Coordinates of C-alpha atoms in Angstrom, one line a residue:
M10 CA 31.7 17.7 83.3
A11 CA 29.5 19.5 80.7
F12 CA 28.0 17.9 77.7
A13 CA 26.8 19.7 74.6
A14 CA 23.0 19.6 74.2
P15 CA 21.8 17.4 71.3
A16 CA 20.3 19.1 68.3
S17 CA 16.6 19.5 68.7
A18 CA 14.5 16.8 67.1
Q19 CA 12.9 17.9 63.9
E20 CA 9.5 16.9 62.6
W21 CA 9.2 15.2 59.2
D22 CA 6.8 16.7 56.8
M23 CA 5.1 13.6 55.4
T24 CA 3.9 15.3 52.2
W25 CA 2.2 13.3 49.5
G26 CA 0.3 14.3 46.4
G27 CA 0.0 13.6 42.7
F28 CA -2.3 14.0 39.7
Y29 CA -5.0 12.2 37.7
N30 CA -5.7 13.4 34.2
S31 CA -8.6 11.6 32.5
H32 CA -9.3 12.2 28.8
V33 CA -12.3 11.2 26.6
G34 CA -12.0 11.8 22.9
Y35 CA -13.3 11.0 19.5
V36 CA -10.5 10.3 17.0
T37 CA -10.4 9.7 13.3
V38 CA -7.3 8.1 11.8
D39 CA -6.1 7.8 8.2
S40 CA -3.0 5.7 7.6
N41 CA -1.5 3.8 4.6
T42 CA 1.2 1.9 6.4
P43 CA 1.4 -1.8 5.6
A44 CA 0.7 -2.7 9.2
H45 CA -2.5 -0.7 9.2
A46 CA -4.0 -2.3 6.1
G47 CA -7.7 -3.0 6.7
A48 CA -7.6 -1.4 10.2
D49 CA -10.3 1.1 11.5
F50 CA -9.2 3.2 14.5
D51 CA -12.0 5.8 14.3
G52 CA -14.2 6.2 17.4
V53 CA -14.4 7.1 21.1
D54 CA -11.6 6.2 23.4
V55 CA -10.3 7.1 26.9
F56 CA -6.8 7.9 28.1
A57 CA -5.5 8.4 31.7
N58 CA -2.2 9.8 33.0
T59 CA -1.8 9.4 36.7
E60 CA 0.8 9.4 39.4
I61 CA 1.1 9.4 43.2
H62 CA 4.0 11.2 44.7
F63 CA 5.5 10.6 48.1
K64 CA 7.7 13.5 49.2
P65 CA 8.6 13.3 52.9
S66 CA 11.2 15.9 54.1
V67 CA 12.8 17.4 57.2
T68 CA 14.5 20.7 57.7
L69 CA 17.3 20.7 60.3
D70 CA 18.4 23.5 62.6
N71 CA 21.3 24.3 60.2
G72 CA 18.7 25.2 57.5
L73 CA 19.4 22.2 55.2
T74 CA 16.4 20.2 54.0
F75 CA 16.7 16.5 53.4
G76 CA 14.0 14.6 51.6
V77 CA 13.0 12.0 49.1
D78 CA 10.7 12.0 46.0
V79 CA 9.2 8.6 45.0
Q80 CA 6.7 8.7 42.2
M81 CA 4.4 5.8 41.5
E82 CA 2.6 5.4 38.2
G83 CA -1.1 4.9 38.3
T84 CA -0.8 2.9 35.1
N85 CA 2.3 0.7 34.5
N86 CA 3.0 2.0 31.0
G87 CA 5.4 4.6 32.5
G88 CA 6.9 2.8 35.4
G89 CA 7.4 -0.7 34.1
A90 CA 6.7 -3.8 36.0
T91 CA 7.4 -2.2 39.4
G92 CA 5.2 0.8 38.7
I93 CA 7.8 3.2 40.2
D94 CA 8.8 6.1 37.9
E95 CA 11.3 8.3 39.6
T96 CA 12.9 7.8 43.0
Y97 CA 15.6 10.0 44.5
M98 CA 16.9 11.8 47.6
F99 CA 17.5 15.5 47.7
I100 CA 19.4 17.9 49.9
K101 CA 18.8 21.6 49.6
G102 CA 19.5 24.9 51.2
D103 CA 19.6 28.6 50.5
T104 CA 23.3 28.8 50.1
L105 CA 23.9 25.2 49.1
G106 CA 21.6 25.0 46.1
K107 CA 20.2 21.5 45.6
I108 CA 21.7 18.0 45.3
E109 CA 19.7 15.1 43.8
L110 CA 20.8 11.5 44.2
G111 CA 18.9 8.6 42.6
N112 CA 16.7 7.8 39.6
E113 CA 15.8 11.0 38.0
N114 CA 16.2 13.0 34.7
S115 CA 19.2 15.2 34.1
A116 CA 19.6 18.8 35.0
G117 CA 19.5 19.8 31.3
Y118 CA 16.2 18.0 30.9
K119 CA 14.6 19.5 34.0
M120 CA 15.7 23.0 33.1
T121 CA 14.3 22.9 29.6
V122 CA 12.0 25.8 28.5
A123 CA 9.6 24.9 25.7
A124 CA 6.3 26.0 24.3
P125 CA 3.7 26.8 27.0
Q126 CA 0.6 24.7 27.1
V127 CA -2.8 25.2 28.8
K128 CA -3.5 22.6 31.4
G129 CA -5.7 19.8 30.3
G130 CA -4.5 19.4 26.7
I131 CA -3.5 15.9 25.5
G132 CA 0.2 16.7 25.3
I133 CA 1.8 16.9 21.8
N134 CA 5.3 17.7 23.1
S135 CA 6.5 14.6 24.9
P136 CA 3.2 13.4 23.5
S137 CA 0.5 11.4 25.1
I138 CA -1.6 11.7 21.9
S139 CA -0.2 8.4 20.8
G140 CA -2.8 7.0 23.3
F141 CA -5.4 7.9 20.7
V142 CA -3.5 7.8 17.4
P143 CA -1.3 4.7 16.5
I144 CA 1.5 6.7 15.0
S145 CA 4.5 4.7 16.4
V146 CA 6.1 1.8 14.5
A147 CA 5.3 -0.3 17.5
A148 CA 1.6 0.4 17.0
G149 CA 1.8 -0.1 13.2
G150 CA 2.5 3.5 12.4
N151 CA 5.6 5.0 10.7
L152 CA 7.5 7.0 13.3
P153 CA 10.3 5.6 15.6
W154 CA 8.5 7.5 18.5
L155 CA 11.4 6.9 20.9
F156 CA 11.0 8.4 24.4
R157 CA 13.1 11.4 25.4
D158 CA 14.1 12.2 21.8
S159 CA 14.0 15.5 19.9
G160 CA 12.0 13.9 17.1
I161 CA 8.9 14.1 19.3
S162 CA 9.8 16.3 22.3
S163 CA 11.7 19.3 23.5
Y164 CA 12.3 17.2 26.7
A165 CA 15.1 15.0 25.4
E166 CA 18.1 13.1 26.9
V167 CA 21.3 11.6 25.5
L168 CA 20.2 8.5 23.6
G169 CA 16.9 8.8 25.4
N170 CA 18.2 7.7 28.7
N171 CA 15.5 8.1 31.4
D172 CA 15.5 8.2 35.2
V173 CA 18.8 6.2 35.5
P174 CA 20.9 6.4 38.7
R175 CA 22.2 9.9 38.6
I176 CA 24.0 12.7 40.6
T177 CA 22.7 16.2 39.9
Y178 CA 23.7 19.6 41.4
Y179 CA 21.9 22.9 41.0
T180 CA 23.5 26.1 42.1
P181 CA 21.5 28.7 44.1
S182 CA 19.9 31.3 41.9
F183 CA 22.1 34.3 41.3
N184 CA 19.8 37.1 40.2
G185 CA 17.7 34.6 38.3
L186 CA 20.6 32.6 36.8
T187 CA 20.9 28.9 37.8
L188 CA 23.4 26.3 36.6
G189 CA 22.8 22.6 36.8
V190 CA 25.1 19.6 36.1
S191 CA 24.5 15.9 36.1
Y192 CA 26.4 12.7 35.9
A193 CA 25.1 9.1 35.3
A194 CA 27.4 6.1 35.0
A195 CA 25.2 4.2 32.5
S196 CA 22.5 5.0 29.9
N197 CA 20.0 2.5 31.3
V198 CA 19.4 0.4 34.4
A199 CA 21.2 -2.9 34.6
G200 CA 21.1 -3.2 30.8
T201 CA 17.3 -2.7 30.7
G202 CA 15.0 0.1 29.8
A203 CA 13.5 0.2 33.3
N204 CA 13.1 3.4 35.2
A205 CA 13.9 3.0 38.9
G206 CA 16.7 0.6 39.8
N207 CA 20.4 0.2 40.5
N208 CA 23.3 -0.4 38.1
F209 CA 24.9 -3.4 39.9
G210 CA 28.3 -2.5 38.3
V211 CA 29.1 -0.6 35.1
N212 CA 31.6 -1.9 32.6
R213 CA 33.2 1.2 31.1
N214 CA 34.6 -0.9 28.3
A215 CA 31.2 -1.7 26.9
G216 CA 28.0 0.1 25.9
V217 CA 27.3 3.8 26.5
T218 CA 28.6 5.1 29.8
D219 CA 29.5 8.3 31.7
I220 CA 26.6 10.6 30.7
F221 CA 27.3 14.2 31.4
D222 CA 24.7 17.0 31.2
I223 CA 24.9 20.7 31.9
G224 CA 22.0 23.1 31.9
L225 CA 21.7 26.9 32.3
G226 CA 18.5 28.6 33.2
Y227 CA 17.4 32.2 33.7
S228 CA 14.1 33.3 35.3
Q229 CA 13.3 36.8 36.2
S230 CA 10.3 39.2 36.5
F231 CA 10.5 42.9 35.9
N232 CA 8.1 45.7 34.9
G233 CA 5.2 43.2 34.5
I234 CA 7.2 40.9 32.3
D235 CA 8.1 37.3 33.2
L236 CA 11.1 36.0 31.3
D237 CA 12.5 32.4 31.2
L238 CA 15.5 31.2 29.2
S239 CA 17.2 27.8 29.0
A240 CA 20.2 26.2 27.3
R241 CA 21.5 22.7 27.7
W242 CA 24.1 20.2 26.3
G243 CA 24.7 16.6 27.1
T244 CA 27.0 13.8 25.9
A245 CA 28.1 10.3 26.8
E246 CA 31.1 8.0 26.2
N247 CA 30.6 5.5 23.4
N248 CA 32.4 2.3 24.3
T249 CA 30.5 0.0 21.9
G250 CA 33.5 -0.5 19.6
I251 CA 31.1 -0.2 16.6
A252 CA 33.1 1.1 13.6
G253 CA 32.0 4.5 12.3
T254 CA 30.2 5.5 15.5
S255 CA 31.0 8.4 17.9
D256 CA 29.9 9.8 21.2
P257 CA 26.2 10.7 21.3
E258 CA 25.0 14.3 22.1
V259 CA 21.9 16.3 22.9
W260 CA 21.4 20.0 23.0
N261 CA 18.5 22.5 23.0
V262 CA 17.6 26.1 23.8
G263 CA 14.3 27.6 24.8
A264 CA 12.6 30.9 25.8
S265 CA 9.3 32.0 27.2
I266 CA 8.0 35.5 27.9
G267 CA 4.8 36.4 29.8
F268 CA 2.9 39.7 30.0
S269 CA -0.6 40.9 30.6
G270 CA -2.0 37.4 30.8
W271 CA -0.2 36.2 27.6
T272 CA 2.7 33.7 27.5
I273 CA 4.6 33.0 24.3
G274 CA 7.4 30.6 24.1
G275 CA 9.2 27.8 22.3
G276 CA 12.4 25.8 21.9
Y277 CA 14.7 24.0 19.5
G278 CA 16.7 20.8 20.1
E279 CA 18.8 18.1 18.4
N280 CA 19.8 14.5 19.2
D281 CA 23.1 13.5 17.5
N282 CA 23.1 9.8 18.2
G283 CA 26.6 9.2 16.9
G284 CA 25.5 6.4 14.6
L285 CA 24.3 4.3 17.5
R286 CA 20.8 4.7 16.1
A287 CA 19.8 4.6 12.5
F288 CA 18.9 8.2 12.6
D289 CA 19.5 11.6 14.2
S290 CA 16.6 13.8 15.2
E291 CA 15.7 17.5 15.7
G292 CA 12.6 19.4 16.6
W293 CA 11.0 22.6 17.7
S294 CA 8.0 23.8 19.7
L295 CA 6.1 27.0 19.6
G296 CA 3.1 28.0 21.6
V297 CA 1.0 30.8 23.1
T298 CA -1.5 30.9 26.0
Y299 CA -3.8 33.5 27.4
D300 CA -5.3 33.7 30.9
I301 CA -8.8 35.2 30.4
A302 CA -10.1 37.3 33.3
G303 CA -11.9 34.7 35.5
P304 CA -11.4 30.9 35.4
W305 CA -10.7 30.4 31.7
S306 CA -7.4 29.9 29.8
V307 CA -6.9 29.3 26.1
G308 CA -3.8 28.3 24.1
F309 CA -2.4 27.0 20.9
D310 CA 0.9 25.0 20.5
T311 CA 2.7 23.0 17.9
Y312 CA 5.6 20.6 17.7
Q313 CA 7.6 19.8 14.5
G314 CA 10.1 17.0 14.5
T315 CA 12.3 15.4 12.0
Y316 CA 14.2 12.1 11.9
E317 CA 17.1 11.9 9.4
G318 CA 18.8 8.6 8.4
V319 CA 22.6 8.3 8.7
G320 CA 25.2 6.2 7.0
A321 CA 23.6 4.0 4.3
G322 CA 20.3 5.6 5.1
S323 CA 21.5 9.1 4.5
G324 CA 18.6 10.9 2.7
D325 CA 15.9 8.9 4.5
E326 CA 13.6 11.2 6.4
A327 CA 10.5 11.0 8.6
E328 CA 8.6 14.0 10.0
Y329 CA 6.3 14.5 12.9
E330 CA 3.8 17.4 12.9
A331 CA 1.4 18.2 15.7
Y332 CA -1.0 21.1 16.5
Q333 CA -3.3 21.6 19.4
L334 CA -6.0 24.2 20.5
V335 CA -7.1 24.1 24.1
G336 CA -9.6 25.8 26.3
S337 CA -9.3 25.2 30.1
R338 CA -11.5 26.2 33.0
S339 CA -10.6 26.1 36.7
L340 CA -13.4 24.4 38.7
G341 CA -11.7 24.8 42.1
A342 CA -8.6 23.9 44.1
G343 CA -6.6 21.5 41.9
V344 CA -9.5 20.7 39.6
T345 CA -9.6 21.8 35.9
W346 CA -11.8 20.9 33.0
A347 CA -10.5 21.3 29.4
V348 CA -11.7 20.9 25.8
Y349 CA -9.3 20.6 22.9
A350 CA -8.8 19.7 19.3
A351 CA -5.5 18.2 18.1
Y352 CA -4.1 17.0 14.8
I353 CA -0.9 14.9 14.3
E354 CA 0.8 13.5 11.3
G355 CA 3.7 11.2 10.7
S356 CA 5.2 10.9 7.2
V357 CA 8.1 9.1 5.6
N358 CA 9.8 9.9 2.3
A359 CA 11.0 7.3 -0.3
N360 CA 13.2 5.8 2.4
L361 CA 15.7 4.3 -0.1
G362 CA 18.1 3.3 2.7
G363 CA 15.4 1.4 4.6
T364 CA 15.9 3.5 7.8
F365 CA 12.2 3.4 8.6
G366 CA 11.4 -0.2 7.6
A367 CA 8.6 -0.9 5.1
N368 CA 7.1 2.5 5.5
A369 CA 8.4 4.3 2.4
N370 CA 6.0 7.0 1.1
T371 CA 3.5 6.5 4.0
E372 CA 1.5 8.9 6.1
T373 CA -0.3 8.3 9.4
E374 CA -2.5 11.1 10.6
G375 CA -5.1 11.6 13.2
T376 CA -7.6 14.2 14.4
L377 CA -8.8 14.2 18.0
I378 CA -11.6 16.2 19.6
G379 CA -11.4 15.6 23.3
T380 CA -12.2 16.7 26.8
S381 CA -10.5 16.1 30.1
I382 CA -10.8 16.4 33.9
N383 CA -7.5 17.1 35.6
L384 CA -7.0 16.6 39.3
S385 CA -3.8 17.9 41.1
F386 CA -3.4 17.2 44.8

């Protein structure tokens, strides 16, 4: 009797890595919000953004690669009490494309093209600059500053959902063209804002459920030109039963072109929250970078966002403006040093409908001169 030989054992690649970005800056803040009355935020401060990534994987004889990606926050602001940010399994192959299962952002989010930025800046698009300037309502400022929202970032999600249990599929690239689709059962984890976790049952007759995203990306190089394009749309089912509300949506488009050391790009997006938030939002980014011969890169980018009140707050408006100039030098493998100057401003109009609380006719602005050491490993 003959037996088929078992498949040869494969070795797991126990990859790990991460990053540590450490900033030191001097900031001046001018704000006339009621919560900031008598406050003085001027001075030197530090800010760190750090994660450790565990990415073990194995490639089988059939060519398929199975692996996991678990990302641990070096500070708990991003990962919540557990410190875990994203955690998911992936399966990929040349003809299969890629499948992701677990707590991760949507295909539309991950395929977004926005303004380029030189490494080492403070981040004004999906901004970290709030670590220096108290611009959010939670910090006494005047902007909602909600995560994954077009009011402050090109990298948005439906109702700002983030790293919820999700299924995502990316097609193989066809001459530079890739399609991605995602589905998530609920807009948060077990009714909380936590990142990594399980749903433990989803009631489709309550809350916001069944989040669907689709993204389209194109990336190609020809005749010394690098071109990247993206478009995405997402929606969810509104089961709240709240009168006058509808299904929330998000969409954006972006483009980037590189040539002779230059990269120019930007994007535009909107969050239509269907009346489930007191406002809708939109924003755009634009930036340019240049790789100087040798270790230096320089760049300038801006983000411009708007929150518009809905319903009784129609006519209420808050605006976010941010500008940044960065110079970055590579010091060696995975080590860069940067210097930068950034300016941000949040402003609210007469706010007759009360959308933005007690912050009518207010401005919160900050100027930051900073430097950073950035480690990637």
